[in-house]
Coordinates of C-alpha atoms in Angstrom, one line a residue:
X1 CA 0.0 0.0 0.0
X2 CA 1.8 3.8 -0.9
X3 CA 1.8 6.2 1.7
X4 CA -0.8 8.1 -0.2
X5 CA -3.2 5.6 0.4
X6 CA -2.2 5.3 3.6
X7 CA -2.8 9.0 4.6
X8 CA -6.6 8.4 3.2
X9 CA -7.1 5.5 5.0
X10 CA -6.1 7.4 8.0
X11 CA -8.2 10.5 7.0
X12 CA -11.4 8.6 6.1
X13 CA -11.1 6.7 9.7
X14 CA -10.6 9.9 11.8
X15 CA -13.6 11.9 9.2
X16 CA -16.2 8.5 10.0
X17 CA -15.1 8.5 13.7
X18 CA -14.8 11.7 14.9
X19 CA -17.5 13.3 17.1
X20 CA -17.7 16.5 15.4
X21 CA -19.8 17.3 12.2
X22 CA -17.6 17.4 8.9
X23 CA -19.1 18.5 5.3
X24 CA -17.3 19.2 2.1
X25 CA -18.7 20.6 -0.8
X26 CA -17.1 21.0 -4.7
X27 CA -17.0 23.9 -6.0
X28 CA -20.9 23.6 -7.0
X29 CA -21.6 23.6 -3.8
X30 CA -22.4 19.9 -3.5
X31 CA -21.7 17.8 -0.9
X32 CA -19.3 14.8 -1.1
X33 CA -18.0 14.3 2.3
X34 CA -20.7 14.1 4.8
X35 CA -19.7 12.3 8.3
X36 CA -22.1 10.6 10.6
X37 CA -21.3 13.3 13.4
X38 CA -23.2 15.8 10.7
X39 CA -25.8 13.5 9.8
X40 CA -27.0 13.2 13.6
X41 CA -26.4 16.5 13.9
X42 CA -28.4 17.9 11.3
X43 CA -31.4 15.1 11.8
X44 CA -30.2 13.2 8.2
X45 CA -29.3 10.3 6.5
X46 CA -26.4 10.9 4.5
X47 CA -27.7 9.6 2.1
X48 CA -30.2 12.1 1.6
X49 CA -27.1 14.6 0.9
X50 CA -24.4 13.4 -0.8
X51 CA -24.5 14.9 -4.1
X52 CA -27.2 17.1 -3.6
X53 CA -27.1 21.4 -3.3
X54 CA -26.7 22.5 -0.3
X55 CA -29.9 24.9 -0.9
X56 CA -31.4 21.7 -1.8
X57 CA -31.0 20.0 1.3
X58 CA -31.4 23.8 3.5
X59 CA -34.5 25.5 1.9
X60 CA -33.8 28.6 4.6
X61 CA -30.4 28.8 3.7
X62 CA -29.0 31.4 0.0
X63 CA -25.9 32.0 -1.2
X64 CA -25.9 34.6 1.1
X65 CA -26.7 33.2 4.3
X66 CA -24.7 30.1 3.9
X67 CA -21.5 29.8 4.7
X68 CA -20.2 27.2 2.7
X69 CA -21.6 28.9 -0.6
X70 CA -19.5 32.3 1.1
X71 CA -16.7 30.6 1.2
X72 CA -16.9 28.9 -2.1
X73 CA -17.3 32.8 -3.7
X74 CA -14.8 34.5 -1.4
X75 CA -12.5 31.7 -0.9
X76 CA -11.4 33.3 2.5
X77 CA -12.3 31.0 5.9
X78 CA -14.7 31.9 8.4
X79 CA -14.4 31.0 11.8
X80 CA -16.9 30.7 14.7
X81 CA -19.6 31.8 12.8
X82 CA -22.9 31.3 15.1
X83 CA -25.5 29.5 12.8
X84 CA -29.6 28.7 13.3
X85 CA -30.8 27.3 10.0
X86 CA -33.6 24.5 9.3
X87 CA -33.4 21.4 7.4
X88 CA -35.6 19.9 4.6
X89 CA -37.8 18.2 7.8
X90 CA -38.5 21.7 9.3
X91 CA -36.2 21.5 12.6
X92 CA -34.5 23.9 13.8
X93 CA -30.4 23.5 14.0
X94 CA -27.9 25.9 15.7
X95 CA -24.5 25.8 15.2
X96 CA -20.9 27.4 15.7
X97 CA -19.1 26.6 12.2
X98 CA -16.1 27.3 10.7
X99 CA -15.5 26.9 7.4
X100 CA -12.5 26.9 5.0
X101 CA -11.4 26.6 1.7
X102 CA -9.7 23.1 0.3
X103 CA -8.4 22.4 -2.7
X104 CA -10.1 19.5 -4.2
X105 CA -8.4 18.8 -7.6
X106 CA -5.6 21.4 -9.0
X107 CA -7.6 24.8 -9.8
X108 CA -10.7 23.9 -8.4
X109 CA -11.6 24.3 -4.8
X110 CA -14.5 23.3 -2.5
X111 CA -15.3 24.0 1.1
X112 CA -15.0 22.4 4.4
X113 CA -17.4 22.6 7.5
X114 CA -16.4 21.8 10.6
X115 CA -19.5 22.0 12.6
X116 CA -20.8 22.2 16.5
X117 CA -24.4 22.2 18.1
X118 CA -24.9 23.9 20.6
X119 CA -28.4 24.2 19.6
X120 CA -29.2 23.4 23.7
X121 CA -26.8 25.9 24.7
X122 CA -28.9 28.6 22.7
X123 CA -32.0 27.5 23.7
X124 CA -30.5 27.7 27.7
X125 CA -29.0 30.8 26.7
X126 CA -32.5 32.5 25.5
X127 CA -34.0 31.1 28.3
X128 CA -31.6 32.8 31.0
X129 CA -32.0 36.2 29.0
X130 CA -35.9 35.7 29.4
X131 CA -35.0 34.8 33.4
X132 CA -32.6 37.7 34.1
X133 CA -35.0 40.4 32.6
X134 CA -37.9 39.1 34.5
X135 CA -35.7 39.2 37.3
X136 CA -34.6 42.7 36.6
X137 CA -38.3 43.8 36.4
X138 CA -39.3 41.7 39.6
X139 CA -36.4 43.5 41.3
X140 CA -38.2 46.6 40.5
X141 CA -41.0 46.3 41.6
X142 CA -39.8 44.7 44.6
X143 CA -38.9 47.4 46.7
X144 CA -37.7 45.1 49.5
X145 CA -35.7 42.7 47.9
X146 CA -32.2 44.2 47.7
X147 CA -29.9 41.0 47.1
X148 CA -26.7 41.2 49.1
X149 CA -25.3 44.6 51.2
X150 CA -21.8 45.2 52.4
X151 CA -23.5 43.7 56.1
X152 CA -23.6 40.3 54.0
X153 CA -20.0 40.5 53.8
X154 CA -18.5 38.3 57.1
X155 CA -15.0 38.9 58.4
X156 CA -12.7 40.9 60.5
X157 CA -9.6 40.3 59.0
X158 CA -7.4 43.6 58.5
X159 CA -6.9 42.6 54.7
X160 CA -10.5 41.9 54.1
X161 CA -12.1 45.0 56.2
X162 CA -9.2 47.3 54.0
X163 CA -11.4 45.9 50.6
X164 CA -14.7 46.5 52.3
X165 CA -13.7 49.9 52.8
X166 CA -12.5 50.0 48.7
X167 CA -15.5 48.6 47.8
X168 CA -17.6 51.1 49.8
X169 CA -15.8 53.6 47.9
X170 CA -16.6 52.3 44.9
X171 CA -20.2 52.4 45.5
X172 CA -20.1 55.9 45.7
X173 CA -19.1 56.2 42.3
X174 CA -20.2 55.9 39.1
X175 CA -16.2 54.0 37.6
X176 CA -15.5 51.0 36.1
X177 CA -14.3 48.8 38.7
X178 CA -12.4 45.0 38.3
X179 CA -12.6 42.6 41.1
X180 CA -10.4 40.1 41.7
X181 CA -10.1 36.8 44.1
X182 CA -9.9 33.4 43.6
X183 CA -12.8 31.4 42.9
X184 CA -15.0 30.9 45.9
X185 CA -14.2 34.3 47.5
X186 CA -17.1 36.4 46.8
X187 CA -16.5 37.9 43.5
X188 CA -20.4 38.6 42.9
X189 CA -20.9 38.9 46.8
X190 CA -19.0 42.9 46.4
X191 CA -20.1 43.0 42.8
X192 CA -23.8 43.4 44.6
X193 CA -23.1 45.1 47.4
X194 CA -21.4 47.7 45.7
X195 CA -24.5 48.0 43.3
X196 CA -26.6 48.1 46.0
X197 CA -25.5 50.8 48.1
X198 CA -24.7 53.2 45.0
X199 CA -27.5 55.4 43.6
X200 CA -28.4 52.8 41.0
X201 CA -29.8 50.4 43.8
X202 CA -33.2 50.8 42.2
X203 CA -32.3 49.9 38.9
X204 CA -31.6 46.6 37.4
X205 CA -28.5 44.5 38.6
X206 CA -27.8 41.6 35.9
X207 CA -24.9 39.2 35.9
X208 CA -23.9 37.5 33.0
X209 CA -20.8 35.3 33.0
X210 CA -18.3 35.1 30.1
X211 CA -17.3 31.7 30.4
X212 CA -20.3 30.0 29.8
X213 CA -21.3 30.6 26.3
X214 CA -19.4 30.6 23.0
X215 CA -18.1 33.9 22.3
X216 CA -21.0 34.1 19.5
X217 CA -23.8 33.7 21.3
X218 CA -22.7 36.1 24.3
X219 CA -21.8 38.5 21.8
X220 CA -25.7 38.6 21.2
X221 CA -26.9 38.4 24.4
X222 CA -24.7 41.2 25.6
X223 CA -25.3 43.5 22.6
X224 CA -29.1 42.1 20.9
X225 CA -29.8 41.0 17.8
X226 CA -32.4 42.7 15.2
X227 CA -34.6 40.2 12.9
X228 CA -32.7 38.9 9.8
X229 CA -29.2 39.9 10.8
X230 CA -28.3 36.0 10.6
X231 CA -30.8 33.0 10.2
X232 CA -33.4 33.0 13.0
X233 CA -32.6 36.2 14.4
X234 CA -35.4 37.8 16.2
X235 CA -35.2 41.6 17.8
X236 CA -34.3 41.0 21.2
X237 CA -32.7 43.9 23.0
X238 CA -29.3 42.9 24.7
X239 CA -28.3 43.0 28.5
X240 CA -26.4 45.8 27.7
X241 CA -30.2 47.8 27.3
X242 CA -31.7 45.7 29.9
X243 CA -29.6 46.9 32.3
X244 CA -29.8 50.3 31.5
X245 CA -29.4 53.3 34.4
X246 CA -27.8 50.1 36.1
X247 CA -25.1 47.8 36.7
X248 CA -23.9 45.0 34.3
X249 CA -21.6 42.7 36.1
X250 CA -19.6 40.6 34.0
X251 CA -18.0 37.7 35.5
X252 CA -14.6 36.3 34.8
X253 CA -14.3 38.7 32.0
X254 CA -11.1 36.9 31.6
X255 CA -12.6 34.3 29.7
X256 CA -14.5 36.3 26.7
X257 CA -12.2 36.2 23.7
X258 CA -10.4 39.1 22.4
X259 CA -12.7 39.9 19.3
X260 CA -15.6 41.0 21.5
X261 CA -13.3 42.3 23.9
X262 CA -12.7 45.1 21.3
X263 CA -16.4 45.7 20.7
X264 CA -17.1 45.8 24.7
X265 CA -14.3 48.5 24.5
X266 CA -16.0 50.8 22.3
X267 CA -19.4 50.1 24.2
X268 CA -17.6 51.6 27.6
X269 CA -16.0 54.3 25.5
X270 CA -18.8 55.4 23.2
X271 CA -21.7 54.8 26.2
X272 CA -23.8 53.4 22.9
X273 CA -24.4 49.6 21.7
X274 CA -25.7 48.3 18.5
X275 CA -27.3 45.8 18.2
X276 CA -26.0 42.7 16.0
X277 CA -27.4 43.3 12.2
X278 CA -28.5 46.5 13.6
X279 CA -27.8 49.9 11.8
X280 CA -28.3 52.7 14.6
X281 CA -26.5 52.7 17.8
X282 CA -28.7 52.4 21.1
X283 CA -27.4 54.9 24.0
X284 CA -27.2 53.2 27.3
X285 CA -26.0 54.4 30.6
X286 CA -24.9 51.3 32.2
X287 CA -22.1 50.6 35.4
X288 CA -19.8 47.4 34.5
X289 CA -18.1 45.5 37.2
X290 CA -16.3 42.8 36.1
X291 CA -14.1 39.9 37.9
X292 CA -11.5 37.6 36.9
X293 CA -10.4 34.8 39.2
X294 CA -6.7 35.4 37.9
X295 CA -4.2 37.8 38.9
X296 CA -3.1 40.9 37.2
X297 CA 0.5 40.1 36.4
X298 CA -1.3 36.9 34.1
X299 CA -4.1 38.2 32.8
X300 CA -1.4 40.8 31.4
X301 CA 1.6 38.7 30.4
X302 CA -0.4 35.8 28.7
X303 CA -2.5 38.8 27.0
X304 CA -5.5 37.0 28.0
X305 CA -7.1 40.8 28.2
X306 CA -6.0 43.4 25.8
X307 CA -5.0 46.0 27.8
X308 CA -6.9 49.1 26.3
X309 CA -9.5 47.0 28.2
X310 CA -7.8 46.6 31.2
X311 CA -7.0 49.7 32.2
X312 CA -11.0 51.1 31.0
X313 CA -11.8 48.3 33.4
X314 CA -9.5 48.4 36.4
X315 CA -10.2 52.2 37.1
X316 CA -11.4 51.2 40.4
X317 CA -9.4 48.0 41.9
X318 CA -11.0 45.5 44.6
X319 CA -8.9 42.8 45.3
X320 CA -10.4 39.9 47.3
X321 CA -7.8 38.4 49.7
X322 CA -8.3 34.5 49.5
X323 CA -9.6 32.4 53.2
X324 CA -5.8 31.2 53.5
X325 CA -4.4 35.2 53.9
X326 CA -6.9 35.3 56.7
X327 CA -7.5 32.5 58.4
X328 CA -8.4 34.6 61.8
X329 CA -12.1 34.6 59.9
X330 CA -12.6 30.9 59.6
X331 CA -14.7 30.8 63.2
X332 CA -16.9 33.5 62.2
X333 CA -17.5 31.8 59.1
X334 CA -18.4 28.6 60.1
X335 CA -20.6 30.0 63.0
X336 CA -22.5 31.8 60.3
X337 CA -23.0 28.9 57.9
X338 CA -23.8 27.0 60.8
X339 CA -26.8 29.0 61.9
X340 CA -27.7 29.5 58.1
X341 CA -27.8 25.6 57.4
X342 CA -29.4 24.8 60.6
X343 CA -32.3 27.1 59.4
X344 CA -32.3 25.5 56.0
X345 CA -31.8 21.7 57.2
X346 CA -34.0 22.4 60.6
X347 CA -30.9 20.7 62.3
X348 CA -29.7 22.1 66.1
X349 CA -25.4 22.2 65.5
X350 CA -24.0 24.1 67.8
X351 CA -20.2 24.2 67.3
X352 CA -17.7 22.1 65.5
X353 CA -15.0 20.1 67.2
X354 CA -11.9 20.9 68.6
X355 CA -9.8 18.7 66.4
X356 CA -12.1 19.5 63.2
X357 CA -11.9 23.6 64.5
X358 CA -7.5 22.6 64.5
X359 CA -8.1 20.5 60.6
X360 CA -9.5 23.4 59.3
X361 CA -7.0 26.2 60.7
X362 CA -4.4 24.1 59.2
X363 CA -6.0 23.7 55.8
X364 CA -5.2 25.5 52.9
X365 CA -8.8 26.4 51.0
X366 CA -8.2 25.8 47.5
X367 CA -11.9 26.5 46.6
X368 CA -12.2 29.6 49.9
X369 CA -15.5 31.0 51.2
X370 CA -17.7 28.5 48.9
X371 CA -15.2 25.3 50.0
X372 CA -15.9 26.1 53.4
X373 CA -19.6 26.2 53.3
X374 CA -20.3 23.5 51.5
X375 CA -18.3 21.0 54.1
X376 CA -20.3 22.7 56.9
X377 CA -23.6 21.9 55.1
X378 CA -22.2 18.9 53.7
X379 CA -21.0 17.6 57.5
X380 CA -24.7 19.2 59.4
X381 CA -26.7 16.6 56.6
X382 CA -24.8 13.7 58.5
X383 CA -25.7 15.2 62.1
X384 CA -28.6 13.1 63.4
X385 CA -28.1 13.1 67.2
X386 CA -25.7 15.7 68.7
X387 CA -25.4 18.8 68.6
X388 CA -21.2 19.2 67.5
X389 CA -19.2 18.5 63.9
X390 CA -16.9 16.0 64.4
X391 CA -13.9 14.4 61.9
X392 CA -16.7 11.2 61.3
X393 CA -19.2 13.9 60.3
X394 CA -16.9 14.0 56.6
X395 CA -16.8 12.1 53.7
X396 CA -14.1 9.9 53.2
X397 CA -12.0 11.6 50.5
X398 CA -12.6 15.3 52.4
X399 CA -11.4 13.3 55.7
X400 CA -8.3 11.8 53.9
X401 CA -7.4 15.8 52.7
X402 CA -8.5 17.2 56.4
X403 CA -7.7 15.0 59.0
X404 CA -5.1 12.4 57.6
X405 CA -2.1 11.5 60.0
X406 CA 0.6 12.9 57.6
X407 CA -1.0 16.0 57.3
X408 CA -1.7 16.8 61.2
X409 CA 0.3 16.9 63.7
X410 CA -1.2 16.8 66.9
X411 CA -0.6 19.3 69.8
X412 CA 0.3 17.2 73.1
X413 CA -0.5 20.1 75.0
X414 CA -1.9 20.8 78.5
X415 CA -4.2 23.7 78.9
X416 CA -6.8 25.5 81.3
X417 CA -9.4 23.3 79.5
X418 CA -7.6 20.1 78.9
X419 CA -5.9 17.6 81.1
X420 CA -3.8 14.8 80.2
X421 CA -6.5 12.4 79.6
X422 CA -8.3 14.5 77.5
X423 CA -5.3 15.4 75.4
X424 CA -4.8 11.6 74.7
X425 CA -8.2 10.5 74.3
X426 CA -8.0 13.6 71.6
X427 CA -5.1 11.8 69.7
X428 CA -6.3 7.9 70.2
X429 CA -9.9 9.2 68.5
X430 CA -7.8 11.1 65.5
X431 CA -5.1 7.5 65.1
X432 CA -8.8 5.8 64.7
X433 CA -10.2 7.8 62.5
X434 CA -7.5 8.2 59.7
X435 CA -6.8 3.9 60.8
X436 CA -10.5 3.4 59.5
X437 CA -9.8 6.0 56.9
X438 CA -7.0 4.1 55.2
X439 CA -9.0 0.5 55.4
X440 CA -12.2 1.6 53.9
X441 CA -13.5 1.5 57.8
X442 CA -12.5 -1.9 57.7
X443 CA -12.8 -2.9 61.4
X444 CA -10.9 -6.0 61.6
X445 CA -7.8 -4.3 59.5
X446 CA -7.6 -1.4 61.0
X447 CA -7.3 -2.9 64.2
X448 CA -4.8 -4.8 62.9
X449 CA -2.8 -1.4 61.9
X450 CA -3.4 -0.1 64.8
X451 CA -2.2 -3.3 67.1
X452 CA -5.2 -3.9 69.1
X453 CA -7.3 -6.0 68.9
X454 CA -10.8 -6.0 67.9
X455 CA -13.4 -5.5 70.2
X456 CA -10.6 -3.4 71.8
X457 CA -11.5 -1.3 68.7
X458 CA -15.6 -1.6 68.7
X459 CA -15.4 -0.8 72.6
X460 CA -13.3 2.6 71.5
X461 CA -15.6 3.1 68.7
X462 CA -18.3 3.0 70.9
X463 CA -16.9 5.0 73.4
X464 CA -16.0 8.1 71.4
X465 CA -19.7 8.1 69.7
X466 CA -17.8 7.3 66.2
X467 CA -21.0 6.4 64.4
X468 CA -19.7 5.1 61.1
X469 CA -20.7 2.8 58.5
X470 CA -17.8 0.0 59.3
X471 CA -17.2 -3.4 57.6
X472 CA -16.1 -6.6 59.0

């Protein structure tokens, strides 16, 4: 076999098995690659296209809407394009394409679409633009319901009071301002705050985050579309005029690609949108706060922002310190989520162990604030008599992380509160715990780790109120 034929082999095996849609069209526009990927994208047999116009198969589709038949006129690519077009059965499809020219025989070229539905993803993404300007209105008309204030905010940590006091600041003006802190730290938390004690508060607060559409369809829902600027485009007004005489908080603005970074930048410096397919420009007098859970430095050097952006953006800084700068707060956090999940869970916690109170102090908080709060709820749903969180109270992987021997050391340590017994009784309960922990609360073998034997163990167990699911 020549390599040629080799190379097609491989080429029609990755084309048949790959799990994105593939069309190829000569340079009549008809298609002779089709891949099953397509076919269950588009609802068709191939079959049905192969050889056949692709205005034939498309009746919504012209030479002007399509972007294969572009392509085949300009012969220039287009990438990304965000596409809602129906097929010869009526349903609708919605697509991000991007589609090049290939030559196909010498002088003669076709095109290739590589093709993506996200025909869900619009569908959510309409939905949530419905949701956030009902919202919006319901906010309104709510005069009560304010979201979160700077009082929301719980700490007393120097660092943390210092951006509290930036943030306050903020609200009092009518800047830009970028927010940044590490996922879990409250990004939205200040974002609201500050919109809420400003002299917008009465006007609409929307959020919209960057990294959960394709940079097509935010591009719409930040800016609107008008009817018949692309295949089933209806006029919808975007969150840029929903939110007008408010605030727009765009989250992890680190994440929208640099195209419609450049048309946010002339939104913030022209106070005006327009609409996509639109001809006129829209005034709007909206606030934007933005976050990004990376630092400045990266955002920067990796030119991950263009930095026209940054600095229309970053005129007001508030940066978040993460739960590991200050630690000091970890006791008034967890009392608060304590008496927040009791409400929620009808539960009666009243405190959280001394050893889990020392596990957490020595604990490092990847995911912050929100990592915190979700062990405390997550621990309270496994409280069913008692009234204190304790190590057995915690999963098994979050124990292994928390409360593992090799990552504690234990304080043999006499105080006011603690004698000697206590302070060994303290210890013995932990070598149990992470014993069980490394046997899959295997009884019998982690009494044989531990070198007792076991009813020694059961009678401990027993003892210390260690509940646990344990094997034989």
């Amino acid at each position: 076999m020549t390599m040629n034929l080799i190379y097609k082999s491989i080429i029609e095996t990755i084309i048949k098995n790959i799990d994105i849609g593939i069309n190829v069209v000569d340079d009549s526009g008809r298609t002779i690659i089709y891949n099953q990927a397509m076919a269950d994208l588009e609802g068709l047999d191939s079959n049905e296209v192969m050889g056949k116009s692709i205005l034939e198969i498309f009746p919504s589709l012209t030479p002007e809407t399509s972007t294969m038949l572009t392509v085949l006129k300009t012969r220039k690519p287009i990438y990304d394009r965000y596409q809602t077009y129906l097929n010869n059965r009526g349903k609708q499809i919605t697509t991000i394409n991007s589609t090049i020219p290939i030559m196909i025989a010498p002088s003669k070229y076709g095109a290739l679409e590589i093709a993506k539905d996200i025909t869900q993803v619009k569908e959510l993404s309409e939905r949530v633009v419905y949701l956030q300007q009902e919202l919006a209105n319901a906010d309104l008309d709510d005069k009560n319901l304010k979201g979160y204030t700077f009082k929301n905010l719980i700490g007393a940590d120097e660092r943390f009071l210092d951006t509290i006091e930036i943030a306050q600041k903020a609200a009092k003006s009518s800047s830009t301002v970028l927010v940044f802190g590490e996922t879990g730290t409250g990004k939205e938390l200040f974002a609201q705050s500050i919109h809420n004690e400003s002299i917008r508060k009465n006007k609409p607060f929307i959020a919209q985050n960057c990294a959960a559409l394709p940079e097509s369809l935010l591009e719409g829902i930040l800016f609107g579309t008008v009817k018949g600027s692309f295949t089933g485009a209806i006029n919808r007004p975007g969150l840029f005029e929903q939110a007008n005489g408010g605030t727009l908080l765009l989250d992890e603005i680190n994440s929208m690609g640099l195209q419609l970074q450049a048309k946010l930048l002339r939104v913030l410096q022209e106070s005006c949108v327009r609409r996509i397919g639109g001809l006129s420009d829209v005034p709007v007098d909206v606030r934007i706060i933005a976050t990004t859970n990376e630092a400045q430095s990266v955002i920067l050097n990796k030119g991950i922002l263009r930095k026209d952006l940054y600095y229309r953006l970053n005129v007001i800084s508030v940066n978040i310190p993460a739960l590991r700068e200050r630690k000091s707060d970890i006791p008034l956090l967890i009392d608060h989520f304590i008496k927040k999940y009791n409400s929620i869970l009808s539960k009666d916690v009243w405190y959280i162990s001394n050893e889990v109170k020392e596990a957490f102090l020595h604990y490092d908080w990847p995911g912050n604030v929100r990592e915190l709060e979700n062990l405390i709820e997550s621990a309270i749903n496994m409280i069913n008599k008692g009234h204190v969180i304790k190590p057995e109270h915690f999963s098994q992987d979050v124990y292994g992380i928390l409360f593992s021997a090799h990552k504690q050391k234990y304080k043999l340590e006499l105080s006011e509160n603690k004698n000697l017994d206590q302070v060994l009784e303290e210890v013995e309960r932990s070598l149990i715990l992470d014993a069980l922990y490394k046997c899959g609360n295997n009884i019998s073998k982690a009494s044989e780790n531990l070198g007792i034997k076991r009813q020694t163990l059961q009678h401990k167990l027993k003892k210390y109120g260690m509940n646990m699911k344990i094997g034989d």
